Short mmCIF file of C-alpha atoms in Angstrom, two decimals:
data_model
loop_
_atom_site.label_atom_id
_atom_site.label_comp_id
_atom_site.label_asym_id
_atom_site.label_seq_id
_atom_site.Cartn_x
_atom_site.Cartn_y
_atom_site.Cartn_z
CA MET A 1234 -36.55 -2.25 94.22
CA ARG A 1235 -37.96 -4.53 91.62
CA TYR A 1236 -35.53 -3.12 89.07
CA LEU A 1237 -32.60 -3.93 91.38
CA ASN A 1238 -33.83 -7.50 91.78
CA ILE A 1239 -33.98 -7.91 88.00
CA LEU A 1240 -30.40 -6.60 87.71
CA LYS A 1241 -29.28 -8.90 90.53
CA ASN A 1242 -30.85 -11.94 88.80
CA GLN A 1243 -29.29 -11.03 85.47
CA TRP A 1244 -25.91 -10.61 87.14
CA LEU A 1245 -26.19 -14.05 88.74
CA ILE A 1246 -27.26 -15.63 85.43
CA SER A 1247 -24.34 -14.04 83.55
CA ARG A 1248 -21.91 -15.12 86.29
CA ALA A 1249 -23.20 -18.66 85.94
CA TRP A 1250 -22.53 -18.58 82.20
CA MET A 1251 -19.11 -17.07 82.78
CA MET A 1252 -18.30 -19.78 85.32
CA THR A 1253 -19.51 -22.48 82.95
CA SER A 1254 -17.37 -21.01 80.15
CA VAL A 1255 -14.28 -20.90 82.38
CA ILE A 1256 -14.79 -24.51 83.49
CA PHE A 1257 -15.28 -25.62 79.88
CA MET A 1258 -12.17 -23.69 78.78
CA LEU A 1259 -10.02 -25.20 81.56
CA SER A 1260 -11.21 -28.74 80.84
CA THR A 1261 -10.50 -28.25 77.13
CA MET A 1262 -6.98 -26.99 77.88
CA PHE A 1263 -6.41 -30.00 80.15
CA LEU A 1264 -7.57 -32.43 77.45
CA VAL A 1265 -5.40 -30.77 74.79
CA ALA A 1266 -2.37 -30.95 77.09
CA LYS A 1267 -3.05 -34.65 77.81
CA LEU A 1268 -3.44 -35.36 74.09
CA GLY A 1269 -0.13 -33.62 73.35
CA GLN A 1270 1.61 -35.53 76.13
CA SER A 1271 0.24 -38.88 75.00
CA SER A 1272 1.22 -38.21 71.36
CA LEU A 1273 4.80 -37.67 72.51
CA ASP A 1274 4.76 -41.07 74.23
CA VAL A 1275 3.58 -42.96 71.13
CA PRO A 1276 6.46 -44.59 69.23
CA VAL A 1277 6.90 -43.35 65.68
CA ARG A 1278 7.67 -45.83 62.92
CA LEU A 1279 9.22 -44.95 59.59
CA ILE A 1280 6.97 -46.24 56.81
CA PRO A 1281 8.11 -45.39 53.27
CA TYR A 1282 5.72 -43.62 50.94
CA ASP A 1283 3.15 -45.95 49.36
CA TYR A 1284 4.52 -49.00 51.20
CA ALA A 1285 1.20 -49.95 52.75
CA ALA A 1286 -0.66 -49.39 49.48
CA ASN A 1287 1.69 -51.63 47.48
CA ASN A 1288 2.63 -54.29 50.04
CA GLY A 1289 -0.19 -54.38 52.56
CA TYR A 1290 0.25 -53.74 56.24
CA VAL A 1291 3.58 -54.28 57.98
CA THR A 1292 4.10 -55.30 61.58
CA VAL A 1293 6.95 -53.30 63.05
CA LYS A 1294 8.77 -55.04 65.86
CA SER A 1295 10.05 -53.26 68.94
CA ASP A 1296 13.56 -53.18 67.43
CA GLY A 1297 12.28 -50.98 64.59
CA PHE A 1298 12.56 -53.56 61.84
CA GLY A 1299 9.50 -54.88 60.04
CA ASP A 1300 8.44 -58.44 59.52
CA ALA A 1301 8.87 -58.19 55.73
CA ASP A 1302 12.17 -57.95 53.86
CA ASN A 1303 10.80 -55.21 51.62
CA TYR A 1304 10.30 -52.91 54.59
CA LEU A 1305 14.02 -52.33 55.18
CA VAL A 1306 14.77 -52.38 51.44
CA ASP A 1307 12.24 -49.60 50.83
CA ILE A 1308 13.70 -47.55 53.67
CA ALA A 1309 17.21 -48.01 52.23
CA ALA A 1310 16.01 -47.06 48.74
CA ALA A 1311 14.48 -43.86 50.14
CA ASP A 1312 17.71 -43.08 52.00
CA ILE A 1313 19.78 -43.59 48.84
CA GLN A 1314 17.42 -41.33 46.89
CA ASN A 1315 18.15 -38.59 49.43
CA TYR A 1316 21.87 -39.09 48.86
CA THR A 1317 21.87 -39.42 45.07
CA ASN A 1318 18.99 -37.36 43.64
CA TRP A 1319 19.65 -33.63 43.84
CA ASN A 1320 20.38 -30.46 41.92
CA ASN A 1321 22.20 -27.33 43.01
CA ARG A 1322 19.07 -25.89 44.66
CA THR A 1323 18.19 -29.04 46.63
CA VAL A 1324 21.59 -30.56 47.44
CA VAL A 1325 21.83 -29.16 50.98
CA ASN A 1326 18.30 -30.27 51.83
CA GLN A 1327 18.76 -33.76 50.37
CA TYR A 1328 22.12 -34.35 52.05
CA SER A 1329 20.71 -33.05 55.34
CA ARG A 1330 17.90 -35.61 55.14
CA PHE A 1331 20.43 -38.36 54.49
CA VAL A 1332 22.69 -37.22 57.33
CA ASN A 1333 19.72 -37.10 59.73
CA ARG A 1334 19.18 -40.83 59.15
CA MET A 1335 22.77 -41.67 60.23
CA SER A 1336 23.73 -43.09 63.60
CA PRO A 1337 25.77 -40.71 65.78
CA ALA A 1338 28.98 -42.68 65.16
CA LEU A 1339 28.56 -42.56 61.37
CA TYR A 1340 27.61 -38.88 61.54
CA ASN A 1341 30.91 -38.15 63.29
CA LYS A 1342 32.80 -40.02 60.56
CA GLN A 1343 30.99 -38.91 57.41
CA GLY A 1344 28.13 -36.55 58.21
CA ARG A 1345 29.98 -33.26 58.55
CA LEU A 1346 32.01 -33.95 55.42
CA LEU A 1347 28.82 -34.64 53.44
CA LEU A 1348 27.24 -31.38 54.61
CA GLU A 1349 30.37 -29.42 53.65
CA THR A 1350 30.35 -31.10 50.24
CA ALA A 1351 26.69 -30.18 49.79
CA LYS A 1352 27.37 -26.52 50.58
CA SER A 1353 30.20 -26.42 48.06
CA LYS A 1354 27.93 -27.87 45.33
CA GLU A 1355 25.23 -25.30 46.00
CA ASP A 1356 26.94 -22.66 43.83
CA THR A 1357 27.56 -24.97 40.86
CA GLU A 1358 25.32 -26.16 38.06
CA GLU A 1359 25.76 -29.82 39.04
CA ALA A 1360 22.92 -32.30 39.41
CA GLN A 1361 22.57 -36.06 39.57
CA THR A 1362 19.94 -38.78 39.53
CA PHE A 1363 20.05 -42.44 40.50
CA PHE A 1364 17.96 -45.20 38.97
CA VAL A 1365 17.62 -48.29 41.16
CA GLU A 1366 18.00 -51.53 39.22
CA ARG A 1367 18.56 -54.22 41.88
CA THR A 1368 18.14 -54.51 45.62
CA SER A 1369 19.01 -57.28 48.03
CA ILE A 1370 19.03 -57.77 51.77
CA SER A 1371 21.41 -59.80 53.92
CA LYS A 1372 20.29 -62.93 55.74
CA ASP A 1373 20.42 -61.20 59.12
CA LYS A 1374 18.23 -58.39 57.68
CA SER A 1375 20.55 -55.59 58.76
CA ARG A 1376 22.40 -54.78 55.50
CA VAL A 1377 20.86 -53.68 52.19
CA ASN A 1378 22.67 -53.68 48.84
CA ILE A 1379 21.32 -51.31 46.15
CA SER A 1380 22.66 -51.26 42.59
CA GLY A 1381 21.76 -48.94 39.76
CA THR A 1382 22.83 -46.23 37.35
CA LEU A 1383 24.01 -42.83 38.57
CA THR A 1384 23.70 -40.08 35.97
CA MET A 1385 25.58 -36.82 36.57
CA TYR A 1386 24.75 -33.54 34.85
CA GLN A 1387 26.49 -30.21 34.36
CA GLY A 1388 23.62 -27.87 33.61
CA THR A 1389 21.49 -29.92 31.22
CA ALA A 1390 24.30 -31.93 29.65
CA VAL A 1391 25.04 -35.46 30.86
CA THR A 1392 28.67 -35.60 32.00
CA ARG A 1393 28.94 -39.15 33.34
CA LYS A 1394 26.95 -42.35 33.74
CA LEU A 1395 28.21 -44.77 36.37
CA ASN A 1396 27.05 -48.15 37.54
CA MET A 1397 26.99 -47.80 41.31
CA ASN A 1398 26.59 -50.19 44.20
CA TYR A 1399 25.56 -48.83 47.60
CA VAL A 1400 25.68 -50.86 50.81
CA LEU A 1401 23.79 -49.58 53.84
CA SER A 1402 23.92 -51.28 57.22
CA TYR A 1403 21.20 -50.54 59.75
CA ASN A 1404 20.80 -50.79 63.48
CA SER A 1405 17.84 -49.81 65.61
CA LYS A 1406 17.85 -46.70 67.78
CA ASN A 1407 14.69 -46.01 69.78
CA GLY A 1408 12.71 -48.27 67.47
CA LEU A 1409 13.87 -46.55 64.25
CA PRO A 1410 16.31 -48.10 61.78
CA MET A 1411 19.34 -45.80 61.56
CA ILE A 1412 22.17 -46.03 59.01
CA ASN A 1413 25.06 -47.62 60.85
CA ASN A 1414 27.47 -47.99 57.92
CA PHE A 1415 27.46 -46.64 54.38
CA LYS A 1416 29.63 -47.60 51.43
CA ALA A 1417 29.49 -46.55 47.77
CA GLU A 1418 31.46 -48.21 45.01
CA VAL A 1419 31.65 -47.91 41.24
CA VAL A 1420 30.91 -51.17 39.45
CA GLU A 1421 32.97 -51.75 36.30
CA LYS A 1422 31.16 -53.59 33.51
#
């Protein structure tokens, strides 16, 4: 009988540990689910690489635009780099990043055409790079003008060098600045 009592006590002790483990597991799953849900509710702000290190902190307003002029200029420069810096292996990825930053209306006008152009350049030996020389922002802080030199390559040989001017207009969608209008023009010297 004593042996059965020992087994009964051990069974009760192990059930207590099992119950404690189940309660701990369920509470952990609940906390992980709450953390995931709360992270989805937090607004995401687009901060360009090294912006905080070079310019200090930026206060992003509810409309998605920062309190500093450089904030939108840096975002526009990053967007232009996605559009202008590519080679035949990265052209689809770079153009896709640029197209993802467009507003739905601009995507319907230019996005599909850009993606088709990128796919056609994938099988060539073309590449290009853009060097930013000047940037400016409009007084209403919704349009950015970027000027620089666009260098085009065929393989490793330089085929053309153009002075380009890009104008990007932004509007806010869900707190993120989206490209509302895009224009590229060759500047004659």
